[in-house]
Amino acid sequence: MIVSKMEDWISGSMKNHFVLYSGHDTTMTALLSALEAFDGHRPPYAARVVFELWKAKKERNSHLVRVLYNGRVIQSSLINKSMSFALFKKRILSGYLRDPASYESACLKGSW
């Protein structure tokens, strides 16, 4: 969902500059684990993970992603300090889905 919202913003089909999702500590733990950034401690009250999408100044039509946990930039084996959107998307989706179309079949077209 986060990647698809970023794609929508890049393509111009979404005009919002801010999207907010909320969850509980268990949701935050799962998200941090997926990003390979979970430190083994329960997230504190009001913890936050921020995904920033920046338009690159030097390269035309290029975007960068930065991920922060409680105001600190996340750096893990999966996430770099500041990485291209294309690399971010590839790393995020490749770890959990065989191909991007799998997301639609697994999550959006369920029979339940």
mmCIF file of N, CA and C in Angstrom, residues 46-92:
data_model
loop_
_atom_site.group_PDB
_atom_site.id
_atom_site.type_symbol
_atom_site.label_atom_id
_atom_site.label_comp_id
_atom_site.label_asym_id
_atom_site.label_seq_id
_atom_site.Cartn_x
_atom_site.Cartn_y
_atom_site.Cartn_z
ATOM 1 N N ALA A 46 3.331 6.097 21.192
ATOM 2 C CA ALA A 46 3.355 7.129 20.149
ATOM 3 C C ALA A 46 4.560 7.005 19.203
ATOM 4 N N ALA A 47 5.096 5.795 19.061
ATOM 5 C CA ALA A 47 6.194 5.572 18.117
ATOM 6 C C ALA A 47 5.685 5.818 16.701
ATOM 7 N N ARG A 48 6.612 6.149 15.811
ATOM 8 C CA ARG A 48 6.211 6.416 14.438
ATOM 9 C C ARG A 48 7.284 5.966 13.456
ATOM 10 N N VAL A 49 6.828 5.509 12.316
ATOM 11 C CA VAL A 49 7.694 5.225 11.179
ATOM 12 C C VAL A 49 7.237 6.168 10.073
ATOM 13 N N VAL A 50 8.172 6.900 9.514
ATOM 14 C CA VAL A 50 7.861 7.878 8.470
ATOM 15 C C VAL A 50 8.557 7.452 7.184
ATOM 16 N N PHE A 51 7.788 7.383 6.113
ATOM 17 C CA PHE A 51 8.329 7.112 4.786
ATOM 18 C C PHE A 51 8.273 8.434 4.023
ATOM 19 N N GLU A 52 9.424 8.959 3.655
ATOM 20 C CA GLU A 52 9.489 10.213 2.921
ATOM 21 C C GLU A 52 9.839 9.931 1.465
ATOM 22 N N LEU A 53 9.137 10.597 0.572
ATOM 23 C CA LEU A 53 9.427 10.506 -0.858
ATOM 24 C C LEU A 53 9.883 11.884 -1.321
ATOM 25 N N TRP A 54 11.101 11.947 -1.861
ATOM 26 C CA TRP A 54 11.696 13.210 -2.281
ATOM 27 C C TRP A 54 11.931 13.183 -3.782
ATOM 28 N N LYS A 55 11.735 14.311 -4.413
ATOM 29 C CA LYS A 55 12.084 14.439 -5.818
ATOM 30 C C LYS A 55 13.566 14.775 -5.886
ATOM 31 N N ALA A 56 14.322 13.970 -6.610
ATOM 32 C CA ALA A 56 15.769 14.182 -6.710
ATOM 33 C C ALA A 56 16.051 15.460 -7.494
ATOM 34 N N LYS A 57 16.983 16.254 -6.992
ATOM 35 C CA LYS A 57 17.321 17.521 -7.647
ATOM 36 C C LYS A 57 18.208 17.315 -8.868
ATOM 37 N N LYS A 58 19.113 16.376 -8.782
ATOM 38 C CA LYS A 58 20.110 16.216 -9.847
ATOM 39 C C LYS A 58 19.589 15.406 -11.029
ATOM 40 N N GLU A 59 18.737 14.428 -10.764
ATOM 41 C CA GLU A 59 18.264 13.559 -11.838
ATOM 42 C C GLU A 59 16.788 13.834 -12.120
ATOM 43 N N ARG A 60 16.489 14.139 -13.350
ATOM 44 C CA ARG A 60 15.119 14.429 -13.737
ATOM 45 C C ARG A 60 14.263 13.164 -13.645
ATOM 46 N N ASN A 61 13.048 13.312 -13.186
ATOM 47 C CA ASN A 61 12.094 12.204 -13.038
ATOM 48 C C ASN A 61 12.599 11.101 -12.124
ATOM 49 N N SER A 62 13.425 11.449 -11.170
ATOM 50 C CA SER A 62 13.938 10.475 -10.218
ATOM 51 C C SER A 62 13.485 10.866 -8.814
ATOM 52 N N HIS A 63 13.210 9.864 -7.998
ATOM 53 C CA HIS A 63 12.746 10.101 -6.635
ATOM 54 C C HIS A 63 13.566 9.279 -5.650
ATOM 55 N N LEU A 64 13.685 9.822 -4.448
ATOM 56 C CA LEU A 64 14.421 9.162 -3.379
ATOM 57 C C LEU A 64 13.480 8.858 -2.223
ATOM 58 N N VAL A 65 13.775 7.804 -1.499
ATOM 59 C CA VAL A 65 12.989 7.412 -0.325
ATOM 60 C C VAL A 65 13.896 7.434 0.895
ATOM 61 N N ARG A 66 13.366 7.971 1.970
ATOM 62 C CA ARG A 66 14.060 7.946 3.263
ATOM 63 C C ARG A 66 13.054 7.449 4.285
ATOM 64 N N VAL A 67 13.479 6.540 5.170
ATOM 65 C CA VAL A 67 12.605 5.964 6.189
ATOM 66 C C VAL A 67 13.160 6.313 7.561
ATOM 67 N N LEU A 68 12.295 6.832 8.426
ATOM 68 C CA LEU A 68 12.696 7.229 9.775
ATOM 69 C C LEU A 68 11.860 6.484 10.809
ATOM 70 N N TYR A 69 12.501 6.142 11.915
ATOM 71 C CA TYR A 69 11.812 5.549 13.064
ATOM 72 C C TYR A 69 12.051 6.475 14.243
ATOM 73 N N ASN A 70 10.977 7.043 14.743
ATOM 74 C CA ASN A 70 11.049 8.012 15.847
ATOM 75 C C ASN A 70 12.074 9.118 15.582
ATOM 76 N N GLY A 71 12.076 9.609 14.362
ATOM 77 C CA GLY A 71 12.927 10.735 14.008
ATOM 78 C C GLY A 71 14.344 10.385 13.578
ATOM 79 N N ARG A 72 14.712 9.126 13.642
ATOM 80 C CA ARG A 72 16.064 8.703 13.242
ATOM 81 C C ARG A 72 15.996 7.916 11.946
ATOM 82 N N VAL A 73 16.916 8.215 11.061
ATOM 83 C CA VAL A 73 16.945 7.539 9.765
ATOM 84 C C VAL A 73 17.256 6.060 9.966
ATOM 85 N N ILE A 74 16.463 5.212 9.338
ATOM 86 C CA ILE A 74 16.680 3.765 9.399
ATOM 87 C C ILE A 74 17.739 3.377 8.377
ATOM 88 N N GLN A 75 18.708 2.608 8.846
ATOM 89 C CA GLN A 75 19.694 1.992 7.968
ATOM 90 C C GLN A 75 19.778 0.525 8.359
ATOM 91 N N SER A 76 19.476 -0.324 7.396
ATOM 92 C CA SER A 76 19.539 -1.761 7.646
ATOM 93 C C SER A 76 20.064 -2.424 6.382
ATOM 94 N N SER A 77 20.093 -3.738 6.380
ATOM 95 C CA SER A 77 20.550 -4.437 5.181
ATOM 96 C C SER A 77 19.555 -4.263 4.037
ATOM 97 N N LEU A 78 18.336 -3.838 4.358
ATOM 98 C CA LEU A 78 17.300 -3.644 3.350
ATOM 99 C C LEU A 78 17.140 -2.177 2.954
ATOM 100 N N ILE A 79 17.297 -1.289 3.916
ATOM 101 C CA ILE A 79 17.035 0.144 3.709
ATOM 102 C C ILE A 79 18.332 0.943 3.847
ATOM 103 N N ASN A 80 18.620 1.761 2.845
ATOM 104 C CA ASN A 80 19.767 2.670 2.906
ATOM 105 C C ASN A 80 19.323 4.011 3.460
ATOM 106 N N LYS A 81 20.287 4.832 3.812
ATOM 107 C CA LYS A 81 19.995 6.150 4.379
ATOM 108 C C LYS A 81 19.084 6.956 3.458
ATOM 109 N N SER A 82 19.383 6.964 2.204
ATOM 110 C CA SER A 82 18.563 7.625 1.191
ATOM 111 C C SER A 82 18.746 6.813 -0.086
ATOM 112 N N MET A 83 17.667 6.224 -0.571
ATOM 113 C CA MET A 83 17.788 5.330 -1.709
ATOM 114 C C MET A 83 16.782 5.699 -2.785
ATOM 115 N N SER A 84 17.058 5.298 -4.009
ATOM 116 C CA SER A 84 16.140 5.598 -5.105
ATOM 117 C C SER A 84 14.825 4.865 -4.874
ATOM 118 N N PHE A 85 13.746 5.459 -5.366
ATOM 119 C CA PHE A 85 12.447 4.815 -5.232
ATOM 120 C C PHE A 85 12.452 3.457 -5.930
ATOM 121 N N ALA A 86 13.093 3.377 -7.092
ATOM 122 C CA ALA A 86 13.136 2.115 -7.835
ATOM 123 C C ALA A 86 13.788 1.005 -7.007
ATOM 124 N N LEU A 87 14.896 1.313 -6.343
ATOM 125 C CA LEU A 87 15.570 0.315 -5.504
ATOM 126 C C LEU A 87 14.730 -0.017 -4.275
ATOM 127 N N PHE A 88 14.136 1.004 -3.665
ATOM 128 C CA PHE A 88 13.248 0.787 -2.510
ATOM 129 C C PHE A 88 12.122 -0.168 -2.888
ATOM 130 N N LYS A 89 11.459 0.105 -3.984
ATOM 131 C CA LYS A 89 10.348 -0.738 -4.441
ATOM 132 C C LYS A 89 10.818 -2.172 -4.701
ATOM 133 N N LYS A 90 11.938 -2.297 -5.380
ATOM 134 C CA LYS A 90 12.460 -3.628 -5.702
ATOM 135 C C LYS A 90 12.762 -4.420 -4.434
ATOM 136 N N ARG A 91 13.428 -3.775 -3.478
ATOM 137 C CA ARG A 91 13.789 -4.488 -2.245
ATOM 138 C C ARG A 91 12.569 -4.818 -1.398
ATOM 139 N N ILE A 92 11.642 -3.889 -1.291
ATOM 140 C CA ILE A 92 10.453 -4.120 -0.472
ATOM 141 C C ILE A 92 9.604 -5.227 -1.065
#
